Coordinates of C-alpha atoms and ligand atoms in Angstrom, one line a residue:
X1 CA -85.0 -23.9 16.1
X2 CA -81.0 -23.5 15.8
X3 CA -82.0 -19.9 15.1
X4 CA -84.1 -19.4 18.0
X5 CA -81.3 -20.9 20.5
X6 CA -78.5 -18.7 19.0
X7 CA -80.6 -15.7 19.2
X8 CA -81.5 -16.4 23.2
X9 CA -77.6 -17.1 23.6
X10 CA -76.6 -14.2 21.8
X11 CA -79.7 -12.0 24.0
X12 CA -77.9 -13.5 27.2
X13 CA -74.7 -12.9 26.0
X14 CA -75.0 -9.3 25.7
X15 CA -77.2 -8.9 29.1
X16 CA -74.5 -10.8 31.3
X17 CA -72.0 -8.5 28.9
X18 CA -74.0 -5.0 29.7
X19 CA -74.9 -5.7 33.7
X20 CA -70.6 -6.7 33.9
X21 CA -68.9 -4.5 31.7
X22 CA -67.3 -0.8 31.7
X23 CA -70.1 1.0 30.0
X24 CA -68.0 4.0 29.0
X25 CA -70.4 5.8 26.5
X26 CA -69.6 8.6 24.6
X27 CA -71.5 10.8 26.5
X28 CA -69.7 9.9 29.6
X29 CA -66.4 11.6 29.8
X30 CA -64.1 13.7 32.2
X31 CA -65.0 17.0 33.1
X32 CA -62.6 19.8 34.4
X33 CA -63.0 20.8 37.5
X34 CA -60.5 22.9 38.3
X35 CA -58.3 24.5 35.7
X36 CA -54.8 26.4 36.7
X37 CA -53.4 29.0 33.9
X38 CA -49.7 29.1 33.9
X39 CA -49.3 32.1 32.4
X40 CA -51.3 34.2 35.7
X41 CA -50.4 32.3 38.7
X42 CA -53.2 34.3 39.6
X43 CA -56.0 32.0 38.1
X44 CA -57.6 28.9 39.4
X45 CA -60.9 28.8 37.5
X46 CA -64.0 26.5 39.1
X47 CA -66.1 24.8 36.5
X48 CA -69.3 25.9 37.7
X49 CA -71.7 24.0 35.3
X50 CA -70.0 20.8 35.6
X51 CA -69.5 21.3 39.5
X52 CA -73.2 21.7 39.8
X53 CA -73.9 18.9 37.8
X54 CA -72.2 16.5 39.7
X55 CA -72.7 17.5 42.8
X56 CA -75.9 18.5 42.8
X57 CA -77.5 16.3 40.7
X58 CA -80.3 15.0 43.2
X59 CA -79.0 11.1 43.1
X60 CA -75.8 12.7 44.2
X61 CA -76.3 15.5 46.5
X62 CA -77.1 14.0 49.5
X63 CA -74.8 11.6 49.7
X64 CA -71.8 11.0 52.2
X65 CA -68.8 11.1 49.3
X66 CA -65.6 9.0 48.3
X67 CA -63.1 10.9 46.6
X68 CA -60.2 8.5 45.1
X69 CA -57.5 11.3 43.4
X70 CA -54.5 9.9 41.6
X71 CA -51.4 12.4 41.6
X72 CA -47.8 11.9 40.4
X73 CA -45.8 12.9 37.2
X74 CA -46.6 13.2 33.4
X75 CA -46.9 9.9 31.6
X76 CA -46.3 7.0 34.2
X77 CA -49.5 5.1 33.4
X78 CA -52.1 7.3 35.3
X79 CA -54.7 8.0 33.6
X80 CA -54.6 4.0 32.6
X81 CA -54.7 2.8 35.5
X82 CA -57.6 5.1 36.4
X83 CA -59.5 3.8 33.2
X84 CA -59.3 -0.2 34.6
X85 CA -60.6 1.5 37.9
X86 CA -63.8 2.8 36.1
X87 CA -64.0 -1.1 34.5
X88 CA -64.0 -2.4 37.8
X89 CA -66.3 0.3 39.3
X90 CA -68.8 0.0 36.6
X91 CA -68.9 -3.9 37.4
X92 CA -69.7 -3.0 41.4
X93 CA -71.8 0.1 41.3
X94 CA -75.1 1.5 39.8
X95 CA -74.6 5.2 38.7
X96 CA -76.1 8.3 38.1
X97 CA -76.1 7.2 34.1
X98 CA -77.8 3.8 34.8
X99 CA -79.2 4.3 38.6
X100 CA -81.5 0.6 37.8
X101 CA -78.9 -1.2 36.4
X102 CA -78.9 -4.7 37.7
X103 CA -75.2 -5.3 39.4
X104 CA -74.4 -9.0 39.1
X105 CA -72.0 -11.3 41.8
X106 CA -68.6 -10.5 40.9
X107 CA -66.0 -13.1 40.3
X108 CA -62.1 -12.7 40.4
X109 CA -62.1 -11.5 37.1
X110 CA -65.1 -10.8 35.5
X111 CA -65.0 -6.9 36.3
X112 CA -62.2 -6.5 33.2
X113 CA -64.3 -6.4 30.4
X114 CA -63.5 -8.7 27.0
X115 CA -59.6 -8.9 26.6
X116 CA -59.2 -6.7 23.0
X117 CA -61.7 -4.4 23.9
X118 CA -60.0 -0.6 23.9
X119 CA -59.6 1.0 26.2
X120 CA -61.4 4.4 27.4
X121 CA -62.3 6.8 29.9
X122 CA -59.9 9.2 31.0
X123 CA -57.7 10.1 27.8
X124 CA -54.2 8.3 28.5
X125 CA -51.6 7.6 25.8
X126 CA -47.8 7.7 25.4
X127 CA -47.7 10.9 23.5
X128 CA -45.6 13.9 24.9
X129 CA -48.7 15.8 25.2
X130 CA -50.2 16.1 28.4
X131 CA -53.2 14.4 28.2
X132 CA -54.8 16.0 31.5
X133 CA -55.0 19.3 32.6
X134 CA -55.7 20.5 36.0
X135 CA -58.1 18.6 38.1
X136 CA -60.5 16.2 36.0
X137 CA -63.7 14.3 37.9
X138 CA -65.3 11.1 35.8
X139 CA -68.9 12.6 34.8
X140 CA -70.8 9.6 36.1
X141 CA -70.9 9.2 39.8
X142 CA -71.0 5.7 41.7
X143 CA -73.4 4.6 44.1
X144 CA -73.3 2.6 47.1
X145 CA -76.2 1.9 49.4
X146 CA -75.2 -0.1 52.1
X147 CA -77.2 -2.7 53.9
X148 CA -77.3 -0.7 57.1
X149 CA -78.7 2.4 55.0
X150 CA -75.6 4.4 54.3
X151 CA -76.1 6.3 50.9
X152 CA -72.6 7.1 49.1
X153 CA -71.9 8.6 46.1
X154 CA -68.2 7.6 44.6
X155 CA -65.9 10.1 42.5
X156 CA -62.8 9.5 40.6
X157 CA -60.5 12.2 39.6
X158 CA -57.5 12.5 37.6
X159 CA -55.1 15.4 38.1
X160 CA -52.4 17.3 35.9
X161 CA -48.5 15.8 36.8
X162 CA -46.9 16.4 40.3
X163 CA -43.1 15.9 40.4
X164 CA -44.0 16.9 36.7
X165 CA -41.1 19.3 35.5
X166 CA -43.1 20.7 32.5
X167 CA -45.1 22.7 34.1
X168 CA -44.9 25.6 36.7
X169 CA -44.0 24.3 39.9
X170 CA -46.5 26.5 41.5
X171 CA -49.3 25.1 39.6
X172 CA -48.0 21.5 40.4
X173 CA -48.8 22.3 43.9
X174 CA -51.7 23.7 43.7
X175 CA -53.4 21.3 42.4
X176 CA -51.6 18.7 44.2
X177 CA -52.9 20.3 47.2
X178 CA -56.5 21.0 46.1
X179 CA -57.0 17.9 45.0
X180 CA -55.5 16.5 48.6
X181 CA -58.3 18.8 50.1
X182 CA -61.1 16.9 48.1
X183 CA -60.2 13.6 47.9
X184 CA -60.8 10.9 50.9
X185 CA -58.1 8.8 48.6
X186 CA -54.9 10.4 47.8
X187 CA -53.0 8.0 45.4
X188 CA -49.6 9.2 44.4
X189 CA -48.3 7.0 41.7
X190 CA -44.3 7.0 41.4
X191 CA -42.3 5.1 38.9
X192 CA -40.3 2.5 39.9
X193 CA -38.8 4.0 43.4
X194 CA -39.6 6.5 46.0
X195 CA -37.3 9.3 46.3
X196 CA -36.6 12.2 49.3
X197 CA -37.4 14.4 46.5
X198 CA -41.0 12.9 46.5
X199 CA -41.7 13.2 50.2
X200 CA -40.9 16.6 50.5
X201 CA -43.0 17.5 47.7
X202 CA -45.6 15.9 49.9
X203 CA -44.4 17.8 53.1
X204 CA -45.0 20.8 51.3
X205 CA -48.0 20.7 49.4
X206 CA -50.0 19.3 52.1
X207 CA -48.6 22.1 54.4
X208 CA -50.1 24.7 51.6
X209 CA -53.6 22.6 51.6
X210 CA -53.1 22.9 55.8
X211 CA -53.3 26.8 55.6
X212 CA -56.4 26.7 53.2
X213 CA -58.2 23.7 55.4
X214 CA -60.8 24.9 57.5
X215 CA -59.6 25.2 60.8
X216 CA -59.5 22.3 62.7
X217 CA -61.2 21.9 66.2
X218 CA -61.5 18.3 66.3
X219 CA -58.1 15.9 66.7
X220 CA -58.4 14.2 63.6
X221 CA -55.4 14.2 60.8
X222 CA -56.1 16.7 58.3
X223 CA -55.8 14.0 55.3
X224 CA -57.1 10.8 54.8
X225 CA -55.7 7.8 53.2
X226 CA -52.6 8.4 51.2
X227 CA -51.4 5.7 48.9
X228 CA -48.5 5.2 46.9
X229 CA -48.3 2.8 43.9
X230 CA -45.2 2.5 42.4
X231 CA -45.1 1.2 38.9
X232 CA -42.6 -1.0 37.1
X233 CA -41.2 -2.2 40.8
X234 CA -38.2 -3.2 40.3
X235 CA -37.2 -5.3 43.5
X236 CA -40.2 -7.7 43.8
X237 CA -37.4 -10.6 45.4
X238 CA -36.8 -8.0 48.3
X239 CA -40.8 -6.8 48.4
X240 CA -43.2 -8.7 46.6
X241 CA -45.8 -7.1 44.3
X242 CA -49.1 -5.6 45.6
X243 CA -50.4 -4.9 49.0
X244 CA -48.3 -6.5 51.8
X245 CA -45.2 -6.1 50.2
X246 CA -45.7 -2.9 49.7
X247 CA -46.7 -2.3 52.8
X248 CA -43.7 -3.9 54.5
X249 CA -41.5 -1.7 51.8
X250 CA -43.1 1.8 52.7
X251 CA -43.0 1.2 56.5
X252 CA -39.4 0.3 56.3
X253 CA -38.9 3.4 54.0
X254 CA -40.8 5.7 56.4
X255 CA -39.3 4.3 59.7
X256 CA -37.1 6.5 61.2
X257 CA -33.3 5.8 61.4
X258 CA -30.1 6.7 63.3
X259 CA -28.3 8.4 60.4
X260 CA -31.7 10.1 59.0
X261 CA -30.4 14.1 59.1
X262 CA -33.2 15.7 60.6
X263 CA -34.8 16.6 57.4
X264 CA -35.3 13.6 56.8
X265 CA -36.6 12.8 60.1
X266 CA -38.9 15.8 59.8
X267 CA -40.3 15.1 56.7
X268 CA -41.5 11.8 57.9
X269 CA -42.9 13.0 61.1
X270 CA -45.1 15.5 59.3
X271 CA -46.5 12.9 56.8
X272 CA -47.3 10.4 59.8
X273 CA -48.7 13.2 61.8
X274 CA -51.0 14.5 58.8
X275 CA -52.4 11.6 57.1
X276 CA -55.1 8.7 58.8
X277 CA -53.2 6.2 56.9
X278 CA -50.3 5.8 54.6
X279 CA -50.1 2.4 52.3
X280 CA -48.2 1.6 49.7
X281 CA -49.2 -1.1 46.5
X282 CA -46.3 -2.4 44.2
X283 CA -46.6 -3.0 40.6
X284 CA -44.8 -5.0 38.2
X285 CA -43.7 -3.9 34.8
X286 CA -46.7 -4.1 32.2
X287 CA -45.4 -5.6 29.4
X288 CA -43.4 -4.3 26.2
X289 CA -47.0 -3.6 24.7
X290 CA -48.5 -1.2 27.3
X291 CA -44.6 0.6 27.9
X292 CA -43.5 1.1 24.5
X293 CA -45.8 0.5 21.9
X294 CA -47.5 4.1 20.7
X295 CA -49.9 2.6 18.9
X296 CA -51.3 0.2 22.0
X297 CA -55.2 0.8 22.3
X298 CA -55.2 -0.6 25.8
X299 CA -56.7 -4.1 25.9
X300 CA -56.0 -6.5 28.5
X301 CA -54.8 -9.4 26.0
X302 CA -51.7 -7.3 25.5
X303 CA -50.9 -6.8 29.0
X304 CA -48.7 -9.0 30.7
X305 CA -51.0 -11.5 33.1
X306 CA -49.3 -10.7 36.4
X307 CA -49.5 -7.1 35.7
X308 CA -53.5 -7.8 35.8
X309 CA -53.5 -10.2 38.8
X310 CA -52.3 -6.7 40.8
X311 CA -54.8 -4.8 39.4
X312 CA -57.3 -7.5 40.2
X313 CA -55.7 -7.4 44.0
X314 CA -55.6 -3.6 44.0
X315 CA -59.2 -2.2 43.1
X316 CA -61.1 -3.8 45.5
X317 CA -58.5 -2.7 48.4
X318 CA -59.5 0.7 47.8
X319 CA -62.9 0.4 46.3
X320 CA -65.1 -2.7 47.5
X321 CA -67.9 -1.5 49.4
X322 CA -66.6 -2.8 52.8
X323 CA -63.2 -0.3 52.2
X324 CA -64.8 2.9 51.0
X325 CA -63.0 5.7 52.3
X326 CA -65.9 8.5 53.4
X327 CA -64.8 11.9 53.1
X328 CA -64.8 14.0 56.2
X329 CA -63.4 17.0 57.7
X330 CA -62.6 17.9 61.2
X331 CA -63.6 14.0 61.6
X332 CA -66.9 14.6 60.5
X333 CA -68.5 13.0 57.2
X334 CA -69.5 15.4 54.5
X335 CA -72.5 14.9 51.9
X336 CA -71.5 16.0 48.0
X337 CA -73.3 19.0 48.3
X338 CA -71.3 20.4 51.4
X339 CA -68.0 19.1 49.6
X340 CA -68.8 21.6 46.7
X341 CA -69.1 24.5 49.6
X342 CA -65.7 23.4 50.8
X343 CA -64.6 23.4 47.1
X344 CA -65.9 26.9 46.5
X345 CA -64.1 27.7 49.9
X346 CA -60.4 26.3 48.8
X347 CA -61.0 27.4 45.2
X348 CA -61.0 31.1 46.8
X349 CA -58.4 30.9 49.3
X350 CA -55.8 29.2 46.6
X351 CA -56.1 32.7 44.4
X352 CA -53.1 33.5 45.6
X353 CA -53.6 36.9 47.1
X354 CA -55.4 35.0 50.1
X355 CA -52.9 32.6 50.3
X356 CA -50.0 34.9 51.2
X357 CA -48.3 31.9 53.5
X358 CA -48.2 29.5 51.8
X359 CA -46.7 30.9 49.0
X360 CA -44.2 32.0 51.5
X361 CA -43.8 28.5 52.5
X362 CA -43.5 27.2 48.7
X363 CA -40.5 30.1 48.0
X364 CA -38.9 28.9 51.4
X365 CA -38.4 25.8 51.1
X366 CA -37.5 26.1 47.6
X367 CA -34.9 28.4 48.8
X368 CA -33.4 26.2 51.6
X369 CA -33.4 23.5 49.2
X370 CA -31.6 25.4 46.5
X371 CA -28.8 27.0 49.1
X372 CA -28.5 23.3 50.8
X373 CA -27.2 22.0 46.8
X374 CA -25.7 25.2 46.5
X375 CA -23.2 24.7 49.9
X376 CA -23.0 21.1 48.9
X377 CA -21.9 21.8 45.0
X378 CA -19.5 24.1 46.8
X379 CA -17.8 21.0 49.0
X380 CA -17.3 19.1 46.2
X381 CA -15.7 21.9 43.9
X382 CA -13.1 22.2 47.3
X383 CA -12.6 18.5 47.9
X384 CA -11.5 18.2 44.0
X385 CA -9.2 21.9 45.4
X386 CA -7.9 19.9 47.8
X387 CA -7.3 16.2 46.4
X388 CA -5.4 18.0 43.4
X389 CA -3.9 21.0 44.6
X390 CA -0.6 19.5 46.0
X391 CA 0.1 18.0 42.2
X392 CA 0.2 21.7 40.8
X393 CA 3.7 22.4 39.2
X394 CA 3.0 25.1 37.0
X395 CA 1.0 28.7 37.0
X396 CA -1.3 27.7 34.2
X397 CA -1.9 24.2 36.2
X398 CA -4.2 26.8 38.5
X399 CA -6.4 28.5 36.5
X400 CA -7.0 24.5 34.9
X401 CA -8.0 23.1 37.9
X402 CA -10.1 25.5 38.8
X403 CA -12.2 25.3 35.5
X404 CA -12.3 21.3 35.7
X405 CA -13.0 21.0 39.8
X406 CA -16.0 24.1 38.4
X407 CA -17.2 21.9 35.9
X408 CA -17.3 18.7 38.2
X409 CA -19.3 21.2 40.7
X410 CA -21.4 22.4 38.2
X411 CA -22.4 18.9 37.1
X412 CA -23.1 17.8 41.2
X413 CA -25.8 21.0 41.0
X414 CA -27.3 20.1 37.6
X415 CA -27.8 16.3 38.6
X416 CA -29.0 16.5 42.1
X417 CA -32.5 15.7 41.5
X418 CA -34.7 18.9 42.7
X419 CA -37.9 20.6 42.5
X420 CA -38.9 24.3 41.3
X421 CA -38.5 25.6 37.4
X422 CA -35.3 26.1 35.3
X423 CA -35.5 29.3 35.8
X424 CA -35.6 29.0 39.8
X425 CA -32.3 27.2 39.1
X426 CA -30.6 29.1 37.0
X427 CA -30.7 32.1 39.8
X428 CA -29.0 29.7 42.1
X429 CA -26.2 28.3 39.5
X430 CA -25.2 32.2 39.1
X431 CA -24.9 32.0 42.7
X432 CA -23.0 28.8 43.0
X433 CA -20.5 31.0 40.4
X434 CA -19.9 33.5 41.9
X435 CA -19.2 31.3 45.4
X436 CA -16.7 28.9 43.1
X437 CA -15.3 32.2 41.7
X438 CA -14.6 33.7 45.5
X439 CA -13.6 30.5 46.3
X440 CA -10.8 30.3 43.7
X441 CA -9.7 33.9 44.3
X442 CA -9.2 33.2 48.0
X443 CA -6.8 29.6 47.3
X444 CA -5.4 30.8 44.3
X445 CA -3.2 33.6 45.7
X446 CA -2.3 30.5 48.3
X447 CA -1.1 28.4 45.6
X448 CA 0.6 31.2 43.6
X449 CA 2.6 31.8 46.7
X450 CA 3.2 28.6 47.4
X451 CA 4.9 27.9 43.9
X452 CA 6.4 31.2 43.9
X453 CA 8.0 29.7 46.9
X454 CA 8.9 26.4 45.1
X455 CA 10.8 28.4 42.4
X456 CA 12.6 30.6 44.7
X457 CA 14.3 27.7 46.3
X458 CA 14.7 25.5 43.2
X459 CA 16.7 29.1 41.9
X460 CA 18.3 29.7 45.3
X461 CA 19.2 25.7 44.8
X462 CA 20.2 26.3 41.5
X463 CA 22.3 29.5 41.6
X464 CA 24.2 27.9 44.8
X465 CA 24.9 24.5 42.6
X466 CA 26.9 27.0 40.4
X467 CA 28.9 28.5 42.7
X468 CA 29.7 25.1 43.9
Ligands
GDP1 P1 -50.4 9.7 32.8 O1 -49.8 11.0 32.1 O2 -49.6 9.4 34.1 O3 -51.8 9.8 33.0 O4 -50.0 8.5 31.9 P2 -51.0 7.7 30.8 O5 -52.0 6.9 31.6 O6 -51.5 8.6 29.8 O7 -50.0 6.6 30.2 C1 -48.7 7.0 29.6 C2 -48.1 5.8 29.0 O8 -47.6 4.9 29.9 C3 -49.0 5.1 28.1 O9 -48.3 4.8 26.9 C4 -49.3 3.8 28.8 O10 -49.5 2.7 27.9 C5 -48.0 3.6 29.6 N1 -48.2 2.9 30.9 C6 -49.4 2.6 31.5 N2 -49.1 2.0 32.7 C7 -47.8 1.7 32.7 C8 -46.9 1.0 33.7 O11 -47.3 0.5 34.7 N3 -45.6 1.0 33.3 C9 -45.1 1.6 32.2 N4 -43.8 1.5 31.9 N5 -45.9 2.2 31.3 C10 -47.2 2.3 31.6
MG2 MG1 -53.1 11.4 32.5

């Protein structure tokens, strides 16, 4: 009798376990989508088989289509995060893998799975090696039929770092702004603070995915939603954790002020102008486990509790049924199929022979942002002239401050936080060299005067003290 009752506990068990849990199999995985080869900037390659399969797979085809894409630089919890988002999605959604699967009431936490189970999905991990290259899609696809008939089909996709410096800046924006032209959710995870440096990025990437988007005849915003969760927040006093507070912290940071320069005023236009919505989540600090420890597997006993009470807040903000984003363009919802036509279609234009302008636009604004810090690192080498030049008393004393107020330039250029390769840089610093260089050879015959000057009267002074 005892045996009987622990077997139908132990049968119940692992029903309620199976109809709740992430049921990541090893036959689900990611697929690549979209792969970008450094070494031909040339090459943006389209998985056809793996396309087709999700896309046309008749469960999915037919669809209208949410696409959640998380964007943002190498190793700042990404792919993680993604992987408790498949948890949560496997707890709320049949999918093409188990279409009759029996979806249970969710309660606050029960989407998480069992606390030392590891975790998987999307491969994440605090090795230096990138972990995801180009744009990656989850192989199983989510669906969502609504009471009043809708049919959706939900994908999430992980993409390669942006504001990543390991990589070649044109490939970071390429498949920033493809996977912008897919995805209904744009999430751009940041750690710990949003800089300039981030929305320009933006500014420019989606102005590349403008040029490929098919031309727009309606008035709706080419993009979506665009989210930004920033990771390991580090003034929750000033803006609480999660969804209000950080909405409150990126509509202060996007408002437009009376000191902005107008780059700064421009930059936020555009984003304002180009997206549906812009939110922002905040997210505390995980916990020593999940941050520092290599050998971490993932489980949720190890992460610090109020690390999973935002995750618990977060998910169903962008994924319960009654917040799916739908995909549209030109205002119009899409089905899957017709998002793989427009996919074909981008894939195409972003070989970069058809994309002549946007290239254009990338080098440009690299350049303008390269001659901006150069003319600044150039002020700062002349304000150290300046501040020291009246305390020269000797020749050598020239060619000394010269090389230190060139050093203190030098280190203003390097540390400025920017965006394009080394080697993009390196062009400009022989630049900045040759200006400190011109620079010096116009004051220094100034100052050579100057103390030729000093010694002529200090002789004069000298020769008449004599005679006296
Ligand atoms: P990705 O390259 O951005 O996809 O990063 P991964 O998801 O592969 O994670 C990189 C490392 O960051 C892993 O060791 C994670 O355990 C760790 N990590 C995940 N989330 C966070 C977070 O919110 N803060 C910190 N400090 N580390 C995190
Ligand atoms: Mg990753």
């Amino acid at each position: 009798m005892k045996f009987i009752i622990f077997l139908m506990f132990f049968l119940l068990s692992v029903r309620v376990k199976n109809s709740v849990h992430c049921i990541v199999t090893p036959e689900l995985e990611p697929v690549q989508l979209l792969d970008f080869t450094s070494n031909d900037n040339k090459t943006v390659t389209l998985n056809k088989a793996s396309v087709e399969n999700l896309f046309l797979n008749p469960l999915v085809s037919d669809r209208d289509v949410v696409v959640v894409s998380i964007a943002g630089a190498l190793r700042k919890g990404k792919s993680f995060l993604l992987n408790y988002m498949l948890r949560y999605m496997y707890a709320n959604y049949k999918t093409v893998s188990a279409p009759n699967r029996t979806i249970n009431e969710l309660t606050a936490r029960n989407w998480i799975g069992d606390s030392d189970e590891p975790l998987k999905g999307f491969s994440w991990k605090s090795s230096t090696k990138r972990e995801t290259v180009g744009i990656m899609f989850w192989s199983d696809v989510f669906l969502y039929d609504s009471p009043n008939g809708d049919k959706i089909a939900i994908f999430l996709m992980d993409t390669q770092g942006l504001f990543d410096h390991s990589s070649s800046p044109t490939d970071n924006i390429r498949i920033f702004s493809l996977s912008s032209l897919i995805s209904s959710v744009q999430i751009i995870n940041i750690y710990s603070m949003i800089e300039e440096s981030h929305l320009e990025y933006l500014q420019f990437a989606t102005e590349i995915a403008r040029f490929t988007a098919v031309e727009s005849e309606s008035n709706s915003k080419p993009f979506q939603k665009l989210m930004f969760i920033i990771r390991d927040w580090i003034s929750p006093e000033e803006y609480d954790y999660g969804y209000e507070g950080g909405n409150n912290f990126i509509k202060m940071y996007l408002r437009i002020k009376d000191f902005h320069t107008s780059e700064l005023k421009t930059v936020r236009e555009y984003l304002k102008r180009t997206f549906e919505s812009i939110t922002c989540f905040l997210m505390p600090y995980p916990g020593k486990s999940v941050a520092r420890n290599s050998s971490y597997d993932g489980r949720w006993s190890d992460i610090d509790e109020e690390f999973v009470d935002v995750m618990t807040e977060l998910f169903p903000i962008l994924l319960a049924p009654s917040n799916l984003t739908v995909k549209t363009v030109n205002g119009v919802p899409i089905k899957a199929y017709e998002l793989l036509i427009f996919i074909r279609q981008y894939v195409d234009m972003f070989k970069s022979e058809n994309l002549p302008e946007a290239k254009s636009i990338f080098e440009s604004t690299l350049d303008n942002q390269f001659q901006i810090l150069t003319s600044k690192s150039v002020e700062v080498y002349l304000e150290s002239i300046s501040t020291y030049q009246d305390h020269i008393s000797n020749f050598d004393e020239i060619g000394k401050l010269h090389e230190i107020s060139k050093a203190i330039a030098m280190k203003f250029f390097n540390e400025e936080k920017k965006f394009g390769s080394n080697e993009d840089g390196e062009v400009y610093k022989m630049q900045l060299d040759n200006k400190l260089e011109k620079a010096f050879a116009e004051w220094k015959p100034i100052t050579v005067d100057f103390l030729n000057k000093i010694e002529e009267e200090q002789s004069k002074a000298r020769e008449q003290k004599k005679l006296a």
